[in-house]
Coordinates of C-alpha atoms in Angstrom, one line a residue:
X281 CA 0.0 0.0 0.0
X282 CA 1.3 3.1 -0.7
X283 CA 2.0 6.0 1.6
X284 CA 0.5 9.6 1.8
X285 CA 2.5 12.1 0.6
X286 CA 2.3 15.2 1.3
X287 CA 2.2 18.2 -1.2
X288 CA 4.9 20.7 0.4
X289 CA 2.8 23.6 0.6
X290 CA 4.4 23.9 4.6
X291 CA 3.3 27.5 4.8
X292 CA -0.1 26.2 4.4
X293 CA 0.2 23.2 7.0
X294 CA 1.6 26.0 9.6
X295 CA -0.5 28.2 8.9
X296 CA -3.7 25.8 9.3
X297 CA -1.7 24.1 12.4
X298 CA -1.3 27.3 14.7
X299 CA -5.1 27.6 13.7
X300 CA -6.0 24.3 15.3
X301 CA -3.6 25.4 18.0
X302 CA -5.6 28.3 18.6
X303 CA -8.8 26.9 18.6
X304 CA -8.2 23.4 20.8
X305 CA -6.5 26.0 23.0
X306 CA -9.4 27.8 24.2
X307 CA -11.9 24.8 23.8
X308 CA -11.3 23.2 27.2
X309 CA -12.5 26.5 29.0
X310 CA -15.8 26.5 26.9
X311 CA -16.3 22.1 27.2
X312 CA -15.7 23.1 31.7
X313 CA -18.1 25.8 31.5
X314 CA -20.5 23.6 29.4
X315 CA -20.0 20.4 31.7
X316 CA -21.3 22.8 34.3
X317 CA -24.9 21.6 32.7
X318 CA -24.6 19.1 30.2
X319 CA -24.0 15.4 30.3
X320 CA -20.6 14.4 28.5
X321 CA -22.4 12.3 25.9
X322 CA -24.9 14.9 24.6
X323 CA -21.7 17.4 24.4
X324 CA -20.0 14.9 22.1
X325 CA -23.8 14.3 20.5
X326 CA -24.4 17.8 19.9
X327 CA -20.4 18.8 18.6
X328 CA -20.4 16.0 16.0
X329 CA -24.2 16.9 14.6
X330 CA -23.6 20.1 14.5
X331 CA -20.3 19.8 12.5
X332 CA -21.9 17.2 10.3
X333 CA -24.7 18.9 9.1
X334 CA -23.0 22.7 9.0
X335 CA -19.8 20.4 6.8
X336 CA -22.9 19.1 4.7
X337 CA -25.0 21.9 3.8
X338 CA -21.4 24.0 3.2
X339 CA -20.1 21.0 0.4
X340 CA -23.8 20.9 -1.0
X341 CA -23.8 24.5 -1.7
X342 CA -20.8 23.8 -3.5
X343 CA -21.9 20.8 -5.3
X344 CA -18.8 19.0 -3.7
X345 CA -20.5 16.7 -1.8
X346 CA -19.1 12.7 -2.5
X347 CA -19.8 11.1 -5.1
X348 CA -21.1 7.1 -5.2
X349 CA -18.0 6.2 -7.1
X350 CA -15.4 7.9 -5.0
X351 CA -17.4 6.5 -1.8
X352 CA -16.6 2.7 -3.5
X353 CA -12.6 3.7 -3.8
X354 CA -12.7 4.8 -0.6
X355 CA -10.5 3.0 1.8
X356 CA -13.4 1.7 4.1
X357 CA -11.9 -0.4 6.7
X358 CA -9.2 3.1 7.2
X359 CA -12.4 5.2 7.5
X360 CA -14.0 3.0 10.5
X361 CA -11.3 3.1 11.9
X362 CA -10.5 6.7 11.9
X363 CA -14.1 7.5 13.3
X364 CA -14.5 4.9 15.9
X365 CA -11.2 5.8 17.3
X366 CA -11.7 9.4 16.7
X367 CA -15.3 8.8 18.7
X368 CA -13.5 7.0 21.6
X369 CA -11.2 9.9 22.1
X370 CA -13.5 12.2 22.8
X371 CA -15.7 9.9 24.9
X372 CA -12.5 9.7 27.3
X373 CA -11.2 13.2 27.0
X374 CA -14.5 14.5 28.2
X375 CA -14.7 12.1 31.1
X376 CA -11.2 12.3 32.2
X377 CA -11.5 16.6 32.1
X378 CA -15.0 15.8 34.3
X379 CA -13.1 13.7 36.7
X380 CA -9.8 16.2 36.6
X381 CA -9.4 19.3 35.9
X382 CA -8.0 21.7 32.3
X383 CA -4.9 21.8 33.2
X384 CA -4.0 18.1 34.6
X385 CA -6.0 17.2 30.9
X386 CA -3.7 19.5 28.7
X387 CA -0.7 18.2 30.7
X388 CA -1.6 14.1 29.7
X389 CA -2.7 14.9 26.2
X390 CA 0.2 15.9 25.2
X391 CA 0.9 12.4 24.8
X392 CA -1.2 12.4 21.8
X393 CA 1.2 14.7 19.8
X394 CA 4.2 12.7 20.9
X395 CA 2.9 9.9 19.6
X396 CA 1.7 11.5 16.0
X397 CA 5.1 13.3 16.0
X398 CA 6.5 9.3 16.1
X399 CA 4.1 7.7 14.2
X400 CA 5.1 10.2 10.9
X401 CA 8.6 9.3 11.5
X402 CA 8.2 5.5 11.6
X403 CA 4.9 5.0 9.3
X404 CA 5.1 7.5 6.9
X405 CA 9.3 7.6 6.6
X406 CA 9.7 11.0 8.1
X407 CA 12.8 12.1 9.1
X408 CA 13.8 14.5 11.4
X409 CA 17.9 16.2 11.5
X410 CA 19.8 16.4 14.5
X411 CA 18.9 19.6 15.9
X412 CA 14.9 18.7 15.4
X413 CA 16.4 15.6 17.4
X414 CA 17.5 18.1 19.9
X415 CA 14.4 20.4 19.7
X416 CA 12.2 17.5 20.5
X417 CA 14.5 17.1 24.0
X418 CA 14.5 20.5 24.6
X419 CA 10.9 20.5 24.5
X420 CA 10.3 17.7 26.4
X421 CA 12.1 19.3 29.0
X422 CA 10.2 22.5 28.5
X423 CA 7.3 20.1 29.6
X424 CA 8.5 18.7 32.7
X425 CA 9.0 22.3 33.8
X426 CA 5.7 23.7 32.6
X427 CA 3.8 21.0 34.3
X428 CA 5.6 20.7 36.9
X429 CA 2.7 21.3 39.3
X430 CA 0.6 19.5 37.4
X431 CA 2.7 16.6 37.5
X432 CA 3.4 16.6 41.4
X433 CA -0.3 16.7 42.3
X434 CA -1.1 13.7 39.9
X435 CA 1.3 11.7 42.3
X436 CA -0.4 12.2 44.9
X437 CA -4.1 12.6 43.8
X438 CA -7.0 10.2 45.0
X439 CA -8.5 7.6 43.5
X440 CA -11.2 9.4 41.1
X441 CA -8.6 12.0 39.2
X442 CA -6.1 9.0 38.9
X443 CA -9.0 7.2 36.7
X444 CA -9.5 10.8 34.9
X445 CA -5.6 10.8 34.1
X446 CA -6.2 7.5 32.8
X447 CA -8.8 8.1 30.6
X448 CA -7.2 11.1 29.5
X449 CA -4.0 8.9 28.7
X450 CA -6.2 6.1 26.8
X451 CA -8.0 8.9 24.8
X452 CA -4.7 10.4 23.4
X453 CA -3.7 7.1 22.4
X454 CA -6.9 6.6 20.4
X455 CA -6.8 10.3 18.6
X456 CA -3.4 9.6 17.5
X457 CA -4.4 6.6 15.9
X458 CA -7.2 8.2 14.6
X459 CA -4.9 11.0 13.1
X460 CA -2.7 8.4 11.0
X461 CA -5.4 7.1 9.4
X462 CA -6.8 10.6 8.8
X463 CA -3.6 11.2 7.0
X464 CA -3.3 7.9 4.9
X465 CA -7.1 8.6 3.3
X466 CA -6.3 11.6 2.0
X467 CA -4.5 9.1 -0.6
X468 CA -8.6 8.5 -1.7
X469 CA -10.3 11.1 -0.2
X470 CA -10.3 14.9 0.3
X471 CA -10.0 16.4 4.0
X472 CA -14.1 17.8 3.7
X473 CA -14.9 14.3 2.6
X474 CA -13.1 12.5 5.4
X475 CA -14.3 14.9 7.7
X476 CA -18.0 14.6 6.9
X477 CA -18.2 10.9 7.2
X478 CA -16.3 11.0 10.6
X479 CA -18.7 13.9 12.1
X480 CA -22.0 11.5 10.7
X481 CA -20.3 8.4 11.8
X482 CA -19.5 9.8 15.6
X483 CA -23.0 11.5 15.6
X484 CA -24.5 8.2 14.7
X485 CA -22.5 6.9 17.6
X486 CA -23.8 8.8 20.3
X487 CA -27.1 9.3 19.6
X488 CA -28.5 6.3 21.8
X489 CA -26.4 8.2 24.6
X490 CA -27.4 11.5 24.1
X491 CA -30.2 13.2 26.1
X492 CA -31.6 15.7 23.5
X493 CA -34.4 16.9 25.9
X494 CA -31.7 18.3 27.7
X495 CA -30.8 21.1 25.1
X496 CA -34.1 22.1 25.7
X497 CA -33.6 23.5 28.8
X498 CA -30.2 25.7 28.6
X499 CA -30.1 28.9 29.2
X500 CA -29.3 31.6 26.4
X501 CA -25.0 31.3 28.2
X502 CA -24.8 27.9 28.3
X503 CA -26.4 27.5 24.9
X504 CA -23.9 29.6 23.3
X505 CA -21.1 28.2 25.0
X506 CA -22.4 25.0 24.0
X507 CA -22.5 26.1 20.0
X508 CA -19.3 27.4 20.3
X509 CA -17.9 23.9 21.0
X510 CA -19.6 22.4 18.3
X511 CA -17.9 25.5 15.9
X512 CA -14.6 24.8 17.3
X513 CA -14.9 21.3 16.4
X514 CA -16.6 22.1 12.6
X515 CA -13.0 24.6 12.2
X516 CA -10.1 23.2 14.4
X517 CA -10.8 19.7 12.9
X518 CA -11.1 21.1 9.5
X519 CA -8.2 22.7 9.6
X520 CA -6.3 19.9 11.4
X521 CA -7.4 17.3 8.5
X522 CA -5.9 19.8 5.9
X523 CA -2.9 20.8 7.7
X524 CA -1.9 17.0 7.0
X525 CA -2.6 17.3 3.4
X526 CA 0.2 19.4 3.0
X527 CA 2.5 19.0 5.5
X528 CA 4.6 16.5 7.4
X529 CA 2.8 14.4 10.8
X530 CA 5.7 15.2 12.7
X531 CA 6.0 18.8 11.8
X532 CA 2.2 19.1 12.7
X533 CA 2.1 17.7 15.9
X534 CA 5.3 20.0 17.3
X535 CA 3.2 23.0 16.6
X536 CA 0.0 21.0 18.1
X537 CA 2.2 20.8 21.3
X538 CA 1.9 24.4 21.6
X539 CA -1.9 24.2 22.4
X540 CA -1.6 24.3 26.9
X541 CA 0.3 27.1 26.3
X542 CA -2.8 28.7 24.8
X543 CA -5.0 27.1 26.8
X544 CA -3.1 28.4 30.0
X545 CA -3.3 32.6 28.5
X546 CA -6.6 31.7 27.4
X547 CA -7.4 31.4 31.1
X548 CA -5.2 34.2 32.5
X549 CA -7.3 36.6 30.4
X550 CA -10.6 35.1 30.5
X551 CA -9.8 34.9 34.7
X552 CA -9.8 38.4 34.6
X553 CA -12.6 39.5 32.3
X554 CA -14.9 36.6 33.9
X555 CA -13.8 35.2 37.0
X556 CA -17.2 33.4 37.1
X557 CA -16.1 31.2 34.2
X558 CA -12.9 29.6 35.3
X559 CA -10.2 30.3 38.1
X560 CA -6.6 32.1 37.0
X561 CA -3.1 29.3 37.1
X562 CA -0.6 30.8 38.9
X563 CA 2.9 30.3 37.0
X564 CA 5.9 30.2 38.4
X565 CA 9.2 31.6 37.1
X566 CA 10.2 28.1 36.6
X567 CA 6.8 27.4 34.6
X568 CA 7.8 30.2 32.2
X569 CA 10.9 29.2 31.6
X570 CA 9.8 25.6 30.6
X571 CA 6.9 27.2 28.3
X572 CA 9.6 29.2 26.8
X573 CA 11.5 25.8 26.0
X574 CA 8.4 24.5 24.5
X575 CA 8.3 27.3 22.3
X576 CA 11.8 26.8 21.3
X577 CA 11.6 23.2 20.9
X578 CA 8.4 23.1 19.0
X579 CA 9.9 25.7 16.3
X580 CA 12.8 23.9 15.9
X581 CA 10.9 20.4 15.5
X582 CA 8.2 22.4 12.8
X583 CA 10.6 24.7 10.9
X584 CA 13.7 22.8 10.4
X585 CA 14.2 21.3 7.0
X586 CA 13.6 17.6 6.5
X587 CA 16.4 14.6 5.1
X588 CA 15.7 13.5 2.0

């Protein structure tokens, strides 16, 4: 079987990357706020309808929905497998950030870009030089410091936000599986394609979980927060999807890493404009300097030029 290759356009992949970065970045504050009302399985109900039928009526507009023909060519058994495991990710990231917290989830997650960073380099042949080699330590590192905190208080944490970590763990295992097979079918099928039959497929999932009655009874915030979500996961994966089209799995997941650090100004800011919404995370010099190493790292990993 032959391998996806991707078409070199790396400006674009960047530039659709730090998009994604900047959208899974400020999700988690949205999905806590939301949890505040909403069962887990309606959330993930209500993100993938929405996304399916927005992605739908968008391609039919166009008259670029899929066609019988390119359905048959498709690489079915790939596609299952992207949305199931795509499915299962978010059924265990939601549970693990209701039994945890945002910032022990964006700590453990990480594990998911790790693991697409390594999966470009050993499925798809990627190669990395020696200082991306060194980049990728020096972000690691960056890490340890970051999350320091975070780290410390999982040692130590009871029983229930142990199983949160876990799921969290289990469910970036699954999305990076999911994004390896996202990235081999776009050797038969375009990123809007994919897309849509992952959004149906996941909707279809969870629709004997979800409680639609529910939705009913939101109020005008919640609602909107709630929309939001489903938005973020229309564009970020979008954009994810084609991010791979042109550019290489490893590259992409160095600049994915970059998403806590987001997530952690996201919630600086939004601490002080709306306390009500989440509480501010107090950095420490040391934190800084490890986010600055993950900067580093990352740029190095996403920038530097590939062996042949």
């Amino acid at each position: 079987m032959s391998l996806h290759q991707s078409s070199g356009r790396w400006r674009l992949g960047l530039a659709l990357s730090l998009l994604t970065v900047l959208l899974w970045g400020i999700l988690p504050i949205a999905l806590t706020v939301t949890l505040q009302v909403l069962d887990v399985y309606t959330i993930i109900w209500f993100r993938f309808l929405v996304s399916f039928l927005l992605l739908a009526a968008y391609l039919g507009i166009r008259r670029k929905l899929p066609k019988l023909e390119e359905l048959y060519s498709a690489a079915w058994k790939l596609l299952a497998i992207a949305t199931l495991f795509l499915g299962i990710n978010y059924f265990f990231f939601m549970q693990g950030l209701a039994l945890t917290s945002p910032a022990n989830a964006e700590v453990l997650v990480q594990l998911s870009t790790l693991l697409l960073g390594l999966g470009g380099l050993v499925i798809f042949k990627e190669r990395y030089r020696l200082y991306q080699w060194i980049g990728v330590s020096v972000m690691t590192c960056g890490y340890l410091l970051f999350f320091r905190e975070q780290l410390t208080n999982l040692v130590t944490a009871h029983g229930t936000y142990i199983l949160g970590s876990i799921l969290i763990v289990l469910g970036a295992a699954t999305w990076a599986i999911y994004a390896l097979a996202q990235k081999q079918l776009l050797q038969s099928l375009s990123s809007p394609h994919i897309m849509l039959f992952i959004y149906g497929g996941c909707a279809l999932l969870f629709t004997p979980l979800a409680r639609v009655k529910s939705l009913f009874i939101l109020d005008s915030f919640h609602l909107e927060m709630l929309v939001f979500c489903a938005l973020n996961t229309l564009i970020a994966y979008g954009a994810f999807a084609e991010s791979l089209e042109h550019w290489e799995a490893s590259r992409v997941s160095a600049v994915l890493a970059l998403a806590p650090i987001v997530t952690l100004i996201s919630v600086a800011v939004v601490s002080v404009i709306a306390p009500d919404w989440t509480s501010p995370e107090h950095l420490t010099f040391i934190a800084i300097l490890g986010a600055g190493l993950v900067v580093t790292g990352s740029v190095a990993i996403a920038l530097g030029k590939a062996d042949s």
